[in-house]
């Protein structure tokens, strides 16, 4: 969990918007409605980091999360994959969707008992839809510096009415 904290700090130090998603393999208990109330040691560490670094676990925002189970194996369901985002950016989240039905979760094809089958991971894919605008950098102004010699050439071209040549040379 030290690495998680370091990655969050690295992004914030670089003035970047921070989203961190992964298989944290921990349980955070009833922070998610309907979840197993148990909190594991990793879950406690994750909660501490989230609080210390002013982050939010997107899975806990009920009105923005579609489905909840991130690991499905047989009849067993759990939430061990999380999406973290800075608290200041939670209002930008449109939705987070967890593919419990494995509609768009990647899979591979394998032959089992002579039959080709789709084999899925036991984790559901997660996608985040967020409304961020790309920040525009400052535009560099083009400055034209005209020397005395250049000015004389410019005047001569105007006097000769070679406007198209002037425009071509100025890249207008």
PDB file of C-alpha atoms in Angstrom, residues 12-127:
ATOM      1  CA  UNK A  12      -0.562  15.289  -7.223  1.00  0.00           C
ATOM      2  CA  UNK A  13       2.991  16.688  -7.139  1.00  0.00           C
ATOM      3  CA  UNK A  14       2.935  16.861 -10.945  1.00  0.00           C
ATOM      4  CA  UNK A  15      -0.395  18.771 -10.737  1.00  0.00           C
ATOM      5  CA  UNK A  16      -2.150  15.934 -12.575  1.00  0.00           C
ATOM      6  CA  UNK A  17      -5.670  14.681 -12.053  1.00  0.00           C
ATOM      7  CA  UNK A  18      -5.336  11.392 -10.216  1.00  0.00           C
ATOM      8  CA  UNK A  19      -7.390   8.258 -10.854  1.00  0.00           C
ATOM      9  CA  UNK A  20      -6.108   4.969  -9.510  1.00  0.00           C
ATOM     10  CA  UNK A  21      -7.847   1.702 -10.278  1.00  0.00           C
ATOM     11  CA  UNK A  22      -6.874  -1.828  -9.459  1.00  0.00           C
ATOM     12  CA  UNK A  23      -7.283  -5.164  -7.779  1.00  0.00           C
ATOM     13  CA  UNK A  24      -6.530  -4.135  -4.212  1.00  0.00           C
ATOM     14  CA  UNK A  25      -7.536  -7.611  -2.998  1.00  0.00           C
ATOM     15  CA  UNK A  26      -9.039  -6.189   0.181  1.00  0.00           C
ATOM     16  CA  UNK A  27     -12.451  -5.615   1.688  1.00  0.00           C
ATOM     17  CA  UNK A  28     -13.653  -2.233   2.931  1.00  0.00           C
ATOM     18  CA  UNK A  29     -16.843  -3.436   4.619  1.00  0.00           C
ATOM     19  CA  UNK A  30     -20.054  -1.464   4.755  1.00  0.00           C
ATOM     20  CA  UNK A  31     -18.666   1.611   3.007  1.00  0.00           C
ATOM     21  CA  UNK A  32     -20.492   0.003   0.075  1.00  0.00           C
ATOM     22  CA  UNK A  33     -24.155  -0.682   0.737  1.00  0.00           C
ATOM     23  CA  UNK A  34     -24.998  -4.394   0.752  1.00  0.00           C
ATOM     24  CA  UNK A  35     -21.346  -5.420   1.001  1.00  0.00           C
ATOM     25  CA  UNK A  36     -19.931  -7.921   3.479  1.00  0.00           C
ATOM     26  CA  UNK A  37     -19.433  -5.921   6.717  1.00  0.00           C
ATOM     27  CA  UNK A  38     -15.930  -7.371   7.175  1.00  0.00           C
ATOM     28  CA  UNK A  39     -12.960  -5.016   6.716  1.00  0.00           C
ATOM     29  CA  UNK A  40      -9.596  -6.666   6.104  1.00  0.00           C
ATOM     30  CA  UNK A  41      -6.176  -5.298   7.086  1.00  0.00           C
ATOM     31  CA  UNK A  42      -5.685  -4.153   3.479  1.00  0.00           C
ATOM     32  CA  UNK A  43      -9.112  -2.507   3.601  1.00  0.00           C
ATOM     33  CA  UNK A  44      -8.125  -0.529   6.692  1.00  0.00           C
ATOM     34  CA  UNK A  45      -4.882   0.563   4.979  1.00  0.00           C
ATOM     35  CA  UNK A  46      -6.779   1.592   1.850  1.00  0.00           C
ATOM     36  CA  UNK A  47      -9.259   3.626   3.911  1.00  0.00           C
ATOM     37  CA  UNK A  48      -6.357   5.368   5.689  1.00  0.00           C
ATOM     38  CA  UNK A  49      -4.680   6.296   2.401  1.00  0.00           C
ATOM     39  CA  UNK A  50      -7.956   7.561   0.948  1.00  0.00           C
ATOM     40  CA  UNK A  51      -8.504   9.783   3.972  1.00  0.00           C
ATOM     41  CA  UNK A  52      -4.872  10.958   4.206  1.00  0.00           C
ATOM     42  CA  UNK A  53      -4.602  11.802   0.490  1.00  0.00           C
ATOM     43  CA  UNK A  54      -8.099  13.351   0.122  1.00  0.00           C
ATOM     44  CA  UNK A  55      -9.270  10.654  -2.264  1.00  0.00           C
ATOM     45  CA  UNK A  56     -12.665   8.971  -2.721  1.00  0.00           C
ATOM     46  CA  UNK A  57     -13.392   5.329  -3.489  1.00  0.00           C
ATOM     47  CA  UNK A  58     -15.723   5.668  -6.469  1.00  0.00           C
ATOM     48  CA  UNK A  59     -17.326   2.276  -5.683  1.00  0.00           C
ATOM     49  CA  UNK A  60     -18.829   3.912  -2.566  1.00  0.00           C
ATOM     50  CA  UNK A  61     -20.771   6.557  -4.529  1.00  0.00           C
ATOM     51  CA  UNK A  62     -24.025   4.642  -4.900  1.00  0.00           C
ATOM     52  CA  UNK A  63     -25.778   7.115  -7.221  1.00  0.00           C
ATOM     53  CA  UNK A  64     -22.885   7.011  -9.710  1.00  0.00           C
ATOM     54  CA  UNK A  65     -22.075   3.294  -9.603  1.00  0.00           C
ATOM     55  CA  UNK A  66     -23.830   0.713 -11.772  1.00  0.00           C
ATOM     56  CA  UNK A  67     -23.562  -2.769 -10.213  1.00  0.00           C
ATOM     57  CA  UNK A  68     -21.117  -3.493  -7.407  1.00  0.00           C
ATOM     58  CA  UNK A  69     -19.554  -6.971  -7.456  1.00  0.00           C
ATOM     59  CA  UNK A  70     -16.040  -6.859  -8.911  1.00  0.00           C
ATOM     60  CA  UNK A  71     -15.173 -10.523  -8.363  1.00  0.00           C
ATOM     61  CA  UNK A  72     -17.597 -13.283  -9.301  1.00  0.00           C
ATOM     62  CA  UNK A  73     -16.662 -16.941  -9.058  1.00  0.00           C
ATOM     63  CA  UNK A  74     -19.453 -19.470  -9.025  1.00  0.00           C
ATOM     64  CA  UNK A  75     -21.904 -18.332  -6.342  1.00  0.00           C
ATOM     65  CA  UNK A  76     -19.254 -16.283  -4.557  1.00  0.00           C
ATOM     66  CA  UNK A  77     -19.348 -12.486  -4.982  1.00  0.00           C
ATOM     67  CA  UNK A  78     -17.071  -9.869  -3.493  1.00  0.00           C
ATOM     68  CA  UNK A  79     -15.756  -6.361  -3.985  1.00  0.00           C
ATOM     69  CA  UNK A  80     -11.966  -6.255  -4.090  1.00  0.00           C
ATOM     70  CA  UNK A  81     -11.320  -3.992  -7.106  1.00  0.00           C
ATOM     71  CA  UNK A  82     -11.597  -0.262  -6.530  1.00  0.00           C
ATOM     72  CA  UNK A  83     -11.422   3.015  -8.383  1.00  0.00           C
ATOM     73  CA  UNK A  84      -9.944   5.955  -6.462  1.00  0.00           C
ATOM     74  CA  UNK A  85     -10.245   9.593  -7.481  1.00  0.00           C
ATOM     75  CA  UNK A  86      -9.411  12.895  -5.833  1.00  0.00           C
ATOM     76  CA  UNK A  87     -12.281  14.215  -3.700  1.00  0.00           C
ATOM     77  CA  UNK A  88     -12.242  17.472  -5.680  1.00  0.00           C
ATOM     78  CA  UNK A  89     -13.104  15.594  -8.894  1.00  0.00           C
ATOM     79  CA  UNK A  90     -16.008  13.416  -7.737  1.00  0.00           C
ATOM     80  CA  UNK A  91     -18.518  15.904  -9.150  1.00  0.00           C
ATOM     81  CA  UNK A  92     -17.030  15.237 -12.605  1.00  0.00           C
ATOM     82  CA  UNK A  93     -17.942  11.532 -12.505  1.00  0.00           C
ATOM     83  CA  UNK A  94     -20.887  10.659 -14.733  1.00  0.00           C
ATOM     84  CA  UNK A  95     -20.862   6.972 -13.829  1.00  0.00           C
ATOM     85  CA  UNK A  96     -18.726   3.976 -12.992  1.00  0.00           C
ATOM     86  CA  UNK A  97     -19.929   0.706 -14.433  1.00  0.00           C
ATOM     87  CA  UNK A  98     -18.951  -2.766 -13.243  1.00  0.00           C
ATOM     88  CA  UNK A  99     -19.619  -5.512 -15.806  1.00  0.00           C
ATOM     89  CA  UNK A 100     -21.147  -8.155 -13.507  1.00  0.00           C
ATOM     90  CA  UNK A 101     -22.868  -9.802 -16.480  1.00  0.00           C
ATOM     91  CA  UNK A 102     -19.541 -10.038 -18.362  1.00  0.00           C
ATOM     92  CA  UNK A 103     -20.934  -8.363 -21.476  1.00  0.00           C
ATOM     93  CA  UNK A 104     -17.756  -6.415 -22.293  1.00  0.00           C
ATOM     94  CA  UNK A 105     -15.271  -8.068 -19.948  1.00  0.00           C
ATOM     95  CA  UNK A 106     -12.359  -9.524 -21.977  1.00  0.00           C
ATOM     96  CA  UNK A 107     -12.086 -13.291 -22.292  1.00  0.00           C
ATOM     97  CA  UNK A 108     -10.047 -15.905 -24.098  1.00  0.00           C
ATOM     98  CA  UNK A 109     -11.184 -18.962 -26.015  1.00  0.00           C
ATOM     99  CA  UNK A 110     -10.052 -22.388 -24.910  1.00  0.00           C
ATOM    100  CA  UNK A 111     -10.966 -25.930 -25.845  1.00  0.00           C
ATOM    101  CA  UNK A 112     -12.585 -27.812 -22.986  1.00  0.00           C
ATOM    102  CA  UNK A 113     -13.751 -31.407 -23.568  1.00  0.00           C
ATOM    103  CA  UNK A 114     -13.355 -30.818 -27.298  1.00  0.00           C
ATOM    104  CA  UNK A 115     -15.597 -27.748 -27.281  1.00  0.00           C
ATOM    105  CA  UNK A 116     -14.432 -24.141 -27.709  1.00  0.00           C
ATOM    106  CA  UNK A 117     -15.519 -22.008 -24.767  1.00  0.00           C
ATOM    107  CA  UNK A 118     -15.238 -18.401 -23.677  1.00  0.00           C
ATOM    108  CA  UNK A 119     -13.139 -18.303 -20.510  1.00  0.00           C
ATOM    109  CA  UNK A 120     -13.521 -15.155 -18.403  1.00  0.00           C
ATOM    110  CA  UNK A 121     -11.419 -13.906 -15.553  1.00  0.00           C
ATOM    111  CA  UNK A 122     -13.114 -14.008 -12.159  1.00  0.00           C
ATOM    112  CA  UNK A 123     -12.952 -10.183 -12.099  1.00  0.00           C
ATOM    113  CA  UNK A 124     -15.501  -7.937 -13.776  1.00  0.00           C
ATOM    114  CA  UNK A 125     -14.260  -5.161 -16.043  1.00  0.00           C
ATOM    115  CA  UNK A 126     -14.773  -1.654 -14.722  1.00  0.00           C
ATOM    116  CA  UNK A 127     -15.145   1.535 -16.716  1.00  0.00           C
TER     117      UNK A 127
END
